[in-house]
Short mmCIF file of C-alpha atoms and ligand atoms in Angstrom, two decimals:
data_model
loop_
_atom_site.label_atom_id
_atom_site.label_comp_id
_atom_site.label_asym_id
_atom_site.label_seq_id
_atom_site.Cartn_x
_atom_site.Cartn_y
_atom_site.Cartn_z
CA MET A 1 -2.90 15.09 -21.25
CA GLU A 2 -6.21 14.18 -21.42
CA ASN A 3 -7.74 12.00 -18.60
CA LEU A 4 -4.85 12.31 -16.82
CA LEU A 5 -6.53 12.00 -13.30
CA ASP A 6 -8.21 8.94 -14.33
CA LYS A 7 -5.04 7.55 -15.86
CA VAL A 8 -3.22 7.97 -12.67
CA VAL A 9 -6.20 6.46 -10.43
CA SER A 10 -5.99 3.56 -12.82
CA LEU A 11 -2.33 3.17 -12.71
CA CYS A 12 -2.50 3.45 -8.86
CA LYS A 13 -5.10 0.89 -8.24
CA ARG A 14 -3.60 -1.50 -10.81
CA ARG A 15 -0.16 -1.59 -9.74
CA GLY A 16 -0.44 -1.46 -5.82
CA PHE A 17 -0.15 2.51 -5.27
CA ILE A 18 -3.60 3.49 -3.90
CA PHE A 19 -6.50 1.25 -3.35
CA PRO A 20 -10.34 2.11 -2.44
CA GLY A 21 -10.55 2.17 1.33
CA SER A 22 -12.55 -1.09 2.75
CA GLU A 23 -12.83 -2.14 -0.71
CA ILE A 24 -14.30 -5.97 -0.13
CA TYR A 25 -17.17 -3.84 2.01
CA GLY A 26 -18.13 -2.06 -1.07
CA GLY A 27 -15.78 0.78 -0.29
CA LEU A 28 -16.31 4.10 2.15
CA ALA A 29 -16.51 7.04 0.01
CA ASN A 30 -13.33 9.12 -0.43
CA SER A 31 -11.16 6.96 1.66
CA TRP A 32 -8.12 5.49 0.36
CA ASP A 33 -5.70 3.01 1.41
CA TYR A 34 -1.88 3.32 0.42
CA GLY A 35 -0.69 -0.01 -1.33
CA PRO A 36 2.74 -1.50 -0.87
CA LEU A 37 4.13 1.00 -3.63
CA GLY A 38 2.10 4.15 -2.52
CA HIS A 39 3.21 3.43 1.04
CA GLN A 40 7.19 3.13 -0.04
CA LEU A 41 6.21 6.27 -2.31
CA LYS A 42 4.96 8.34 0.75
CA GLN A 43 7.86 7.39 3.08
CA ASN A 44 10.03 8.40 0.73
CA LEU A 45 8.64 11.78 0.00
CA LYS A 46 8.31 12.23 3.81
CA LYS A 47 11.79 11.16 4.55
CA ALA A 48 12.94 13.70 1.81
CA TRP A 49 10.74 16.36 3.26
CA TRP A 50 12.21 15.79 6.62
CA LYS A 51 15.95 15.69 5.44
CA PHE A 52 15.57 18.98 3.71
CA PHE A 53 13.40 21.16 6.02
CA VAL A 54 14.65 19.45 9.47
CA GLN A 55 17.54 17.32 9.38
CA GLU A 56 20.03 19.51 7.14
CA ARG A 57 19.31 22.51 9.21
CA ASP A 58 20.58 23.75 12.36
CA ASP A 59 17.73 26.04 13.47
CA MET A 60 14.95 23.07 13.47
CA VAL A 61 13.87 20.56 16.42
CA PRO A 62 11.37 17.65 15.77
CA LEU A 63 8.27 16.76 17.71
CA ASP A 64 5.71 14.04 17.55
CA THR A 65 2.35 15.16 19.62
CA ALA A 66 -0.73 13.51 20.27
CA ILE A 67 -4.06 13.14 18.23
CA ILE A 68 -6.41 13.80 20.86
CA MET A 69 -5.51 16.87 23.15
CA ASN A 70 -7.19 18.73 25.92
CA PRO A 71 -10.44 20.27 24.32
CA LYS A 72 -9.51 23.59 25.85
CA VAL A 73 -6.50 23.64 23.04
CA TRP A 74 -9.08 23.84 20.31
CA GLU A 75 -10.84 26.91 22.28
CA ALA A 76 -7.72 28.94 22.25
CA SER A 77 -6.74 27.89 18.76
CA GLY A 78 -10.31 29.16 17.57
CA HIS A 79 -11.02 25.73 15.97
CA LEU A 80 -14.15 25.30 18.34
CA GLU A 81 -15.56 28.57 17.15
CA ASN A 82 -14.52 29.00 13.83
CA PHE A 83 -13.33 25.89 11.85
CA SER A 84 -16.71 25.27 10.05
CA ASP A 85 -17.89 25.22 6.66
CA LYS A 86 -21.05 26.98 5.52
CA LEU A 87 -23.54 24.43 4.79
CA VAL A 88 -27.02 24.32 3.02
CA GLU A 89 -29.80 21.25 2.94
CA CYS A 90 -32.16 20.47 -0.18
CA LYS A 91 -35.24 20.57 1.52
CA LYS A 92 -36.38 17.70 -0.75
CA CYS A 93 -33.68 15.18 -0.63
CA HIS A 94 -31.86 16.46 2.46
CA HIS A 95 -28.53 16.20 0.96
CA ARG A 96 -26.16 18.82 2.11
CA PHE A 97 -23.52 20.67 -0.13
CA ARG A 98 -21.11 23.57 0.84
CA ILE A 99 -22.11 26.89 -0.33
CA ASP A 100 -18.97 28.13 -1.70
CA HIS A 101 -18.71 24.82 -4.08
CA LEU A 102 -22.23 25.41 -5.07
CA LEU A 103 -21.22 29.24 -6.10
CA GLU A 104 -18.10 28.13 -7.43
CA ALA A 105 -19.77 25.71 -9.83
CA LYS A 106 -21.53 28.98 -10.85
CA THR A 107 -18.51 30.93 -11.08
CA ILE A 108 -19.88 33.35 -8.53
CA GLU A 109 -17.49 34.54 -5.72
CA PRO A 110 -18.61 33.69 -2.48
CA LYS A 111 -18.91 36.18 0.41
CA TYR A 112 -19.42 34.42 3.65
CA ASP A 113 -21.39 37.36 5.14
CA LYS A 114 -23.70 35.75 7.89
CA GLU A 115 -26.08 38.82 8.09
CA GLN A 116 -26.47 39.04 4.20
CA PRO A 117 -25.96 35.38 2.88
CA ASP A 118 -25.28 35.45 -0.91
CA LYS A 119 -28.44 36.35 -2.51
CA GLU A 120 -27.37 34.34 -5.73
CA LEU A 121 -27.81 31.22 -3.34
CA SER A 122 -31.77 31.95 -3.92
CA GLU A 123 -31.49 31.02 -7.28
CA ILE A 124 -29.26 27.67 -7.14
CA GLU A 125 -31.14 24.66 -6.68
CA CYS A 126 -30.11 21.06 -5.46
CA PRO A 127 -27.54 19.78 -7.90
CA ASP A 128 -29.07 16.31 -6.99
CA CYS A 129 -32.87 16.52 -7.23
CA GLY A 130 -33.35 20.35 -8.02
CA GLY A 131 -35.12 20.97 -5.04
CA ASN A 132 -34.92 24.26 -2.85
CA LEU A 133 -32.18 24.90 -0.49
CA THR A 134 -32.30 25.86 3.28
CA GLU A 135 -30.25 29.13 4.54
CA PRO A 136 -26.58 28.33 5.14
CA LYS A 137 -25.73 26.94 8.64
CA ASP A 138 -22.32 26.42 10.07
CA PHE A 139 -20.99 22.92 10.14
CA ASN A 140 -17.82 22.44 12.47
CA LEU A 141 -15.35 20.06 10.64
CA MET A 142 -13.80 18.61 13.92
CA PHE A 143 -14.38 14.86 14.52
CA LYS A 144 -15.97 14.52 18.16
CA THR A 145 -15.33 11.51 20.32
CA PHE A 146 -15.36 10.51 23.81
CA LEU A 147 -12.89 9.76 26.48
CA GLY A 148 -13.56 6.62 28.52
CA THR A 149 -16.92 5.00 28.98
CA ASN A 150 -19.27 7.89 29.56
CA GLU A 151 -20.63 10.14 26.38
CA ASP A 152 -21.31 13.46 27.56
CA THR A 153 -20.03 16.91 27.18
CA SER A 154 -17.28 16.77 30.32
CA THR A 155 -15.83 13.56 28.21
CA THR A 156 -16.12 15.34 24.69
CA ALA A 157 -12.86 15.43 22.85
CA TYR A 158 -11.49 16.02 19.34
CA LEU A 159 -9.45 14.31 16.64
CA ARG A 160 -6.79 17.19 16.06
CA PRO A 161 -7.83 19.15 12.59
CA GLU A 162 -3.86 20.36 12.34
CA THR A 163 -0.52 19.48 13.62
CA ALA A 164 0.16 23.04 14.66
CA ALA A 165 -1.44 23.12 17.88
CA GLY A 166 0.79 20.41 19.52
CA MET A 167 3.89 22.44 18.38
CA PHE A 168 2.24 25.59 20.07
CA VAL A 169 1.26 24.13 23.41
CA ASN A 170 5.01 22.85 23.65
CA PHE A 171 6.61 25.74 22.94
CA LYS A 172 7.97 26.22 26.39
CA ASN A 173 9.01 22.44 26.89
CA VAL A 174 11.15 22.69 24.04
CA LEU A 175 12.54 25.98 24.51
CA ASN A 176 13.61 24.53 27.99
CA THR A 177 14.87 21.50 27.39
CA THR A 178 17.05 22.51 24.06
CA ARG A 179 18.15 25.97 25.09
CA ARG A 180 17.26 27.16 21.79
CA ARG A 181 17.54 31.01 20.95
CA LEU A 182 15.17 32.73 18.25
CA PRO A 183 14.89 31.99 15.37
CA PHE A 184 14.25 28.34 15.32
CA GLY A 185 11.65 25.89 14.23
CA ILE A 186 9.70 23.16 15.55
CA ALA A 187 8.64 20.48 12.93
CA GLN A 188 6.30 17.50 12.93
CA ILE A 189 4.77 14.98 10.33
CA GLY A 190 1.18 13.27 11.21
CA LYS A 191 -2.25 12.36 10.53
CA ASN A 192 -4.98 14.88 10.68
CA PHE A 193 -8.92 14.37 10.51
CA ARG A 194 -11.41 16.85 9.21
CA ASN A 195 -15.04 15.94 8.72
CA GLU A 196 -15.07 17.49 5.29
CA ILE A 197 -18.59 17.96 3.36
CA THR A 198 -17.51 17.35 0.15
CA PRO A 199 -14.29 15.40 -0.26
CA GLY A 200 -13.16 14.18 -3.44
CA ASN A 201 -10.87 14.21 -6.50
CA PHE A 202 -9.03 11.18 -5.29
CA ILE A 203 -6.76 12.04 -2.51
CA PHE A 204 -6.85 16.03 -2.97
CA ARG A 205 -9.68 16.24 -0.26
CA THR A 206 -10.15 13.28 2.10
CA ARG A 207 -11.41 12.91 5.78
CA GLU A 208 -7.68 11.66 7.16
CA PHE A 209 -4.71 12.73 5.77
CA GLU A 210 -1.20 14.03 6.71
CA ILE A 211 0.45 17.27 7.25
CA GLY A 212 4.23 18.01 7.22
CA GLU A 213 4.31 21.58 9.06
CA PHE A 214 6.63 23.73 11.20
CA GLU A 215 6.18 26.37 13.37
CA TYR A 216 9.40 28.91 13.14
CA PHE A 217 9.52 31.19 16.08
CA ILE A 218 10.94 34.87 15.56
CA ASN A 219 11.62 38.19 16.91
CA PRO A 220 8.77 40.29 14.83
CA LYS A 221 11.45 42.84 13.69
CA ASP A 222 12.90 39.87 11.58
CA TRP A 223 9.55 38.76 10.13
CA GLU A 224 9.73 40.02 6.47
CA LYS A 225 13.46 38.70 5.73
CA THR A 226 12.59 35.64 7.33
CA PHE A 227 9.20 34.94 5.33
CA GLU A 228 11.42 35.58 2.07
CA MET A 229 14.06 33.19 3.37
CA TRP A 230 11.16 30.38 3.60
CA LEU A 231 9.60 31.26 0.20
CA GLY A 232 13.02 30.69 -1.18
CA GLU A 233 13.61 27.39 0.39
CA ILE A 234 9.84 26.49 -0.51
CA LYS A 235 10.91 27.00 -4.39
CA ARG A 236 14.29 24.96 -3.80
CA TRP A 237 11.82 22.10 -2.41
CA TRP A 238 9.64 21.93 -5.42
CA GLN A 239 12.32 22.80 -8.13
CA ASP A 240 15.33 20.74 -6.80
CA ILE A 241 14.12 18.11 -4.52
CA MET A 242 10.36 17.12 -6.04
CA GLN A 243 11.75 17.99 -9.43
CA ILE A 244 8.16 19.36 -10.85
CA ASN A 245 7.50 21.89 -13.61
CA MET A 246 7.37 24.85 -11.92
CA ASP A 247 5.02 26.58 -14.48
CA ASN A 248 2.26 24.48 -12.70
CA LEU A 249 2.59 26.47 -9.44
CA VAL A 250 0.59 29.37 -8.68
CA TRP A 251 1.90 31.87 -6.05
CA HIS A 252 -1.29 33.02 -4.67
CA GLU A 253 -0.65 36.14 -2.33
CA LEU A 254 -4.10 36.17 0.08
CA LYS A 255 -5.48 39.84 0.24
CA GLY A 256 -8.30 41.73 1.96
CA ASP A 257 -10.82 39.57 3.82
CA ASP A 258 -9.25 36.39 2.53
CA LEU A 259 -6.06 37.26 4.83
CA ALA A 260 -7.02 36.14 8.40
CA PHE A 261 -7.09 39.04 10.81
CA TYR A 262 -3.80 38.30 12.76
CA SER A 263 -1.79 37.56 9.56
CA LYS A 264 0.37 40.31 7.82
CA ARG A 265 1.15 37.87 4.95
CA THR A 266 -0.26 34.47 3.74
CA LEU A 267 0.50 32.60 0.57
CA ASP A 268 -1.53 29.64 -0.70
CA ILE A 269 0.77 27.81 -2.96
CA GLU A 270 -1.54 26.38 -5.68
CA TYR A 271 -1.03 23.64 -8.13
CA LYS A 272 -2.60 23.42 -11.74
CA TYR A 273 -4.32 19.77 -11.10
CA PRO A 274 -6.69 18.23 -13.98
CA PHE A 275 -9.64 19.45 -12.02
CA GLY A 276 -8.64 23.32 -11.79
CA VAL A 277 -5.95 25.25 -10.03
CA LYS A 278 -6.33 24.76 -6.08
CA GLU A 279 -4.37 24.59 -2.94
CA LEU A 280 -1.27 22.51 -2.41
CA HIS A 281 -0.18 23.90 0.76
CA GLY A 282 0.66 27.26 2.25
CA ILE A 283 2.93 29.62 4.18
CA ALA A 284 1.58 32.38 6.85
CA TYR A 285 3.09 35.01 8.88
CA ARG A 286 0.77 34.26 11.91
CA THR A 287 2.28 36.88 14.36
CA ASP A 288 2.01 36.43 18.07
CA HIS A 289 -1.46 35.13 17.73
CA ASP A 290 -1.09 31.43 18.48
CA LEU A 291 1.03 31.91 21.60
CA THR A 292 -0.93 34.85 22.80
CA ARG A 293 -4.11 32.98 22.53
CA HIS A 294 -2.57 29.72 24.29
CA GLN A 295 -1.13 32.16 27.09
CA GLU A 296 -4.60 33.44 27.80
CA PHE A 297 -6.30 30.33 27.97
CA SER A 298 -3.84 28.20 29.67
CA LYS A 299 -2.05 31.03 31.81
CA ALA A 300 0.97 29.63 31.18
CA ASP A 301 3.75 32.18 30.45
CA LEU A 302 4.81 31.62 26.82
CA SER A 303 6.95 34.50 26.68
CA TYR A 304 10.68 34.50 25.37
CA VAL A 305 13.42 36.81 26.85
CA ASP A 306 16.22 37.66 24.34
CA PRO A 307 19.35 36.87 26.29
CA GLU A 308 21.35 40.00 24.96
CA THR A 309 18.98 42.49 25.12
CA ASN A 310 16.86 41.41 27.92
CA GLU A 311 13.92 42.16 25.90
CA LYS A 312 10.73 39.92 26.83
CA PHE A 313 7.90 39.20 24.21
CA ILE A 314 5.66 36.56 22.70
CA PRO A 315 7.66 34.92 19.90
CA HIS A 316 5.97 35.52 16.49
CA VAL A 317 5.64 32.85 13.94
CA ILE A 318 5.93 31.92 10.44
CA GLU A 319 4.35 28.71 9.66
CA PRO A 320 4.83 26.62 6.40
CA THR A 321 2.41 23.93 6.06
CA PHE A 322 2.47 20.80 3.55
CA GLY A 323 -0.35 18.22 2.85
CA ILE A 324 1.59 15.11 2.42
CA ASP A 325 -1.13 13.37 0.47
CA ARG A 326 -1.31 16.54 -1.95
CA MET A 327 2.44 16.39 -2.44
CA LEU A 328 2.26 12.50 -3.26
CA LEU A 329 -0.77 13.57 -5.57
CA VAL A 330 1.41 16.18 -7.49
CA SER A 331 4.06 13.45 -7.53
CA LEU A 332 2.00 11.20 -9.44
CA LEU A 333 0.50 13.55 -11.74
CA GLU A 334 4.24 15.17 -12.68
CA ALA A 335 5.60 11.66 -13.18
CA TYR A 336 2.84 10.17 -15.55
CA CYS A 337 4.01 9.99 -18.99
CA GLU A 338 2.99 8.11 -22.11
CA GLU A 339 5.68 7.48 -25.04
CA ASP A 340 5.10 5.76 -28.24
CA LEU A 341 7.71 3.20 -28.96
CA PRO A 342 8.32 0.09 -31.15
CA ALA A 343 6.31 -3.00 -29.60
CA VAL A 344 8.32 -5.27 -27.64
CA ALA A 345 5.98 -5.96 -24.81
CA SER A 346 2.81 -7.43 -26.66
CA ALA A 347 1.55 -9.60 -29.75
CA LYS A 348 2.71 -6.73 -32.01
CA GLU A 349 6.32 -7.13 -31.17
CA GLY A 350 8.61 -7.24 -34.38
CA ASP A 351 5.87 -6.44 -36.50
CA GLY A 352 7.22 -2.66 -37.07
CA GLU A 353 4.29 -1.59 -34.81
CA THR A 354 4.18 0.79 -32.19
CA GLU A 355 2.82 0.71 -28.95
CA THR A 356 2.73 2.98 -25.71
CA ARG A 357 4.96 2.78 -22.93
CA VAL A 358 3.78 4.35 -19.80
CA VAL A 359 6.62 5.55 -17.29
CA MET A 360 6.32 7.24 -14.27
CA LYS A 361 9.46 9.62 -14.33
CA PHE A 362 9.67 10.08 -10.25
CA PRO A 363 12.82 11.87 -9.50
CA LYS A 364 15.05 8.83 -8.98
CA HIS A 365 15.39 9.30 -4.96
CA LEU A 366 11.58 9.09 -4.39
CA ALA A 367 10.96 6.08 -6.92
CA PRO A 368 9.40 3.41 -4.57
CA ILE A 369 11.49 0.61 -6.35
CA GLN A 370 15.12 2.14 -7.09
CA VAL A 371 16.27 -1.28 -8.69
CA ALA A 372 14.77 -4.32 -10.36
CA ILE A 373 16.81 -7.36 -10.90
CA LEU A 374 15.82 -9.11 -13.87
CA PRO A 375 17.30 -12.60 -14.65
CA LEU A 376 17.09 -13.56 -18.32
CA SER A 377 16.31 -17.22 -17.46
CA LYS A 378 14.67 -18.62 -14.42
CA LYS A 379 17.23 -21.65 -14.49
CA GLU A 380 19.14 -21.99 -11.42
CA GLU A 381 22.59 -21.03 -12.80
CA LEU A 382 21.32 -17.55 -13.78
CA SER A 383 18.69 -17.05 -10.96
CA GLY A 384 21.44 -17.99 -7.99
CA VAL A 385 23.54 -15.26 -9.27
CA ALA A 386 20.59 -12.42 -9.61
CA LYS A 387 19.28 -13.50 -6.22
CA GLN A 388 22.76 -13.05 -4.64
CA ILE A 389 22.79 -9.50 -6.44
CA ALA A 390 19.08 -8.58 -5.39
CA SER A 391 20.41 -9.41 -1.83
CA ASP A 392 23.56 -7.60 -1.55
CA LEU A 393 21.81 -4.52 -3.12
CA ARG A 394 18.86 -4.31 -0.69
CA LYS A 395 21.39 -3.40 1.95
CA ASN A 396 21.47 0.16 0.12
CA PHE A 397 18.50 0.36 -2.22
CA LEU A 398 14.67 -0.35 -2.72
CA VAL A 399 15.04 -3.60 -4.75
CA ASP A 400 12.47 -5.81 -6.78
CA TYR A 401 13.31 -9.15 -8.40
CA ASP A 402 11.34 -10.04 -11.04
CA GLU A 403 11.87 -13.37 -13.27
CA THR A 404 8.42 -14.14 -14.90
CA GLN A 405 7.57 -13.26 -18.59
CA SER A 406 9.81 -11.64 -21.69
CA ILE A 407 12.19 -9.29 -20.63
CA GLY A 408 10.33 -6.37 -22.88
CA LYS A 409 7.56 -7.11 -20.50
CA ARG A 410 9.31 -6.73 -17.58
CA TYR A 411 11.12 -3.43 -18.48
CA ARG A 412 7.54 -1.78 -19.16
CA ARG A 413 6.09 -3.24 -15.73
CA GLN A 414 8.91 -1.52 -14.01
CA ASP A 415 8.70 1.54 -16.26
CA GLU A 416 4.98 1.84 -15.24
CA ILE A 417 5.85 1.81 -11.48
CA GLY A 418 8.92 4.28 -12.09
CA THR A 419 11.76 2.19 -11.47
CA PRO A 420 14.92 3.95 -12.52
CA TYR A 421 17.23 1.10 -12.93
CA CYS A 422 16.41 -2.48 -14.44
CA VAL A 423 19.60 -4.89 -14.00
CA THR A 424 19.42 -7.87 -16.56
CA VAL A 425 21.50 -10.94 -15.63
CA ASP A 426 22.35 -12.98 -18.74
CA PHE A 427 24.39 -16.20 -19.84
CA ASP A 428 27.33 -14.06 -20.63
CA SER A 429 27.13 -12.54 -16.86
CA LEU A 430 28.49 -15.99 -15.71
CA GLU A 431 31.67 -15.90 -17.81
CA ASP A 432 32.04 -12.15 -17.76
CA LYS A 433 30.87 -11.26 -14.46
CA LYS A 434 29.08 -8.21 -15.76
CA VAL A 435 25.40 -7.16 -15.95
CA THR A 436 23.46 -4.88 -18.34
CA VAL A 437 21.80 -1.83 -16.43
CA ARG A 438 19.15 0.11 -18.58
CA ASP A 439 18.25 3.62 -17.55
CA ARG A 440 14.34 4.58 -17.33
CA ASP A 441 14.32 7.67 -19.12
CA THR A 442 16.78 7.09 -21.80
CA MET A 443 16.56 3.40 -22.16
CA VAL A 444 20.15 3.42 -22.73
CA GLN A 445 21.83 -0.10 -21.55
CA GLU A 446 25.33 -0.18 -20.06
CA ARG A 447 27.46 -3.08 -19.00
CA ILE A 448 28.93 -3.04 -15.67
CA GLU A 449 30.99 -5.42 -13.80
CA ILE A 450 29.08 -7.14 -10.76
CA SER A 451 31.78 -6.04 -8.22
CA GLU A 452 31.34 -2.26 -9.39
CA LEU A 453 27.26 -2.43 -9.68
CA LYS A 454 26.73 -1.05 -6.03
CA ASN A 455 29.01 2.04 -6.72
CA TYR A 456 27.93 2.56 -10.07
CA LEU A 457 24.33 2.60 -8.81
CA LEU A 458 25.21 4.88 -5.79
CA SER A 459 26.75 7.43 -8.00
CA LYS A 460 22.97 7.68 -9.69
CA PHE A 461 21.13 8.59 -6.85
N1 GAP B 1 -1.83 24.79 10.40
C1 GAP B 1 -2.48 25.25 9.19
C2 GAP B 1 -3.17 24.22 8.61
O1 GAP B 1 -3.50 23.13 8.91
P1 GAP B 1 -4.53 24.19 6.48
O2 GAP B 1 -4.81 24.83 5.00
O3 GAP B 1 -5.88 23.94 6.88
O4 GAP B 1 -3.57 24.77 7.42
C3 GAP B 1 -2.51 22.64 5.72
O5 GAP B 1 -3.92 22.68 5.92
C4 GAP B 1 -2.43 21.49 4.47
O6 GAP B 1 -3.24 20.36 4.50
C5 GAP B 1 -3.49 22.05 2.98
O7 GAP B 1 -2.46 23.12 2.31
C6 GAP B 1 -3.48 20.89 2.27
O8 GAP B 1 -2.18 20.72 1.70
C7 GAP B 1 -3.83 19.81 3.35
N2 GAP B 1 -5.12 19.57 3.46
C8 GAP B 1 -6.16 20.43 4.11
N3 GAP B 1 -7.36 19.92 4.19
C9 GAP B 1 -6.97 18.50 3.43
C10 GAP B 1 -7.91 17.44 3.13
N4 GAP B 1 -9.19 17.65 3.50
N5 GAP B 1 -7.42 16.24 2.38
C11 GAP B 1 -6.17 16.28 2.16
N6 GAP B 1 -5.36 17.34 2.40
C12 GAP B 1 -5.55 18.42 2.99
#
């Protein structure tokens, strides 16, 4: 669809999914706030992710670790040394750019070689003013802060750039307290911070974002079959739970220099965004690299003894990682639909003219509002019944109540935020004790007994 991203961004602002951050102060570049519907959608996504990958399995345990950790953690993980992007600066306007983005714009494959910087770079000018660019320099992406009142190197700490480290440093704690045997996983969802040089494309790349990821600890002899098992589960997640068009995913096996030296297999799961095919999330077999490094730097014993064979070894790990905000972006892009229908919600109504119905076709269980209660009149005799129905349903569903404007306009408003079911209460309801339930996707209406409404709706989710 043409201009899909613009349409989604505009709908998000208009309907309260996502607002530009700090807007009344003129905003803050690339920061976004989740509004009432966006927050609920995110909650639903995280809940579904947690249920699928953690709650429904017998081999996963949850964790919630600190955002600020001992700085030595980032020495061991390699983030202090290597978590950087290569930057060039314009000698004239002093704007800074990521080399890979400049080269990508010219469809040149970046080489990342310190000794021999990309020679094509000398031919690239500053995209803002046409000035000459400096030689590339490393720029660490971790956000620095200070603990306490003194600001010096002894108090320097970092906001975590990923949640994984918290799970590695607690490996022994979890093992000892839960008495788990391999294979098992530790999962967490949490905020992360990266001082991205070129954030952008709405919530695709921001400086603070959430990750849901898990470390699945294994005996190395099992890595191939375990990797396949997780790939299968990831496919099931996108197909059955997120219900996306699977043709929009690209399964990119990393090869050669793109594969980290310690990894035997890594896949980037990419998505066909309106701005190009780019990473959505990943899965990596990281061998015993992380626990070995943390053992080396902390001097703690992070080995595992197999209770059956008495074999002692550092567990290996398979790490599936999901950017929650990218998942949310994909759910918005996948849900957005426009349909031409006979006019009901505008001045054209009844003229035989058409109008565009915008519908967010979220999977029903992810929709931020599940049921809308719409009385046909604001009169007390109807609104009283309708409010009671809304109040009863709130115990089981996310419910909205709306009694303003024509029913056609109210249906369209609910379609636009993806509400799967609208329940209309009319004057007949007072006599026959029934209401009309309208399905968002088919727009088919059914008359249902009020006493059966809860069970009817429960059967639909
Ligand atoms: N522990 C592995 C790890 O952190 P990553 O590929 O650096 O891997 C994980 O990040 C996921 O977080 C990415 O696949 C992506 O979905 C999301 N992500 C990364 N940087 C992001 C950013 N600046 N804004 C939004 N999401 C981001």
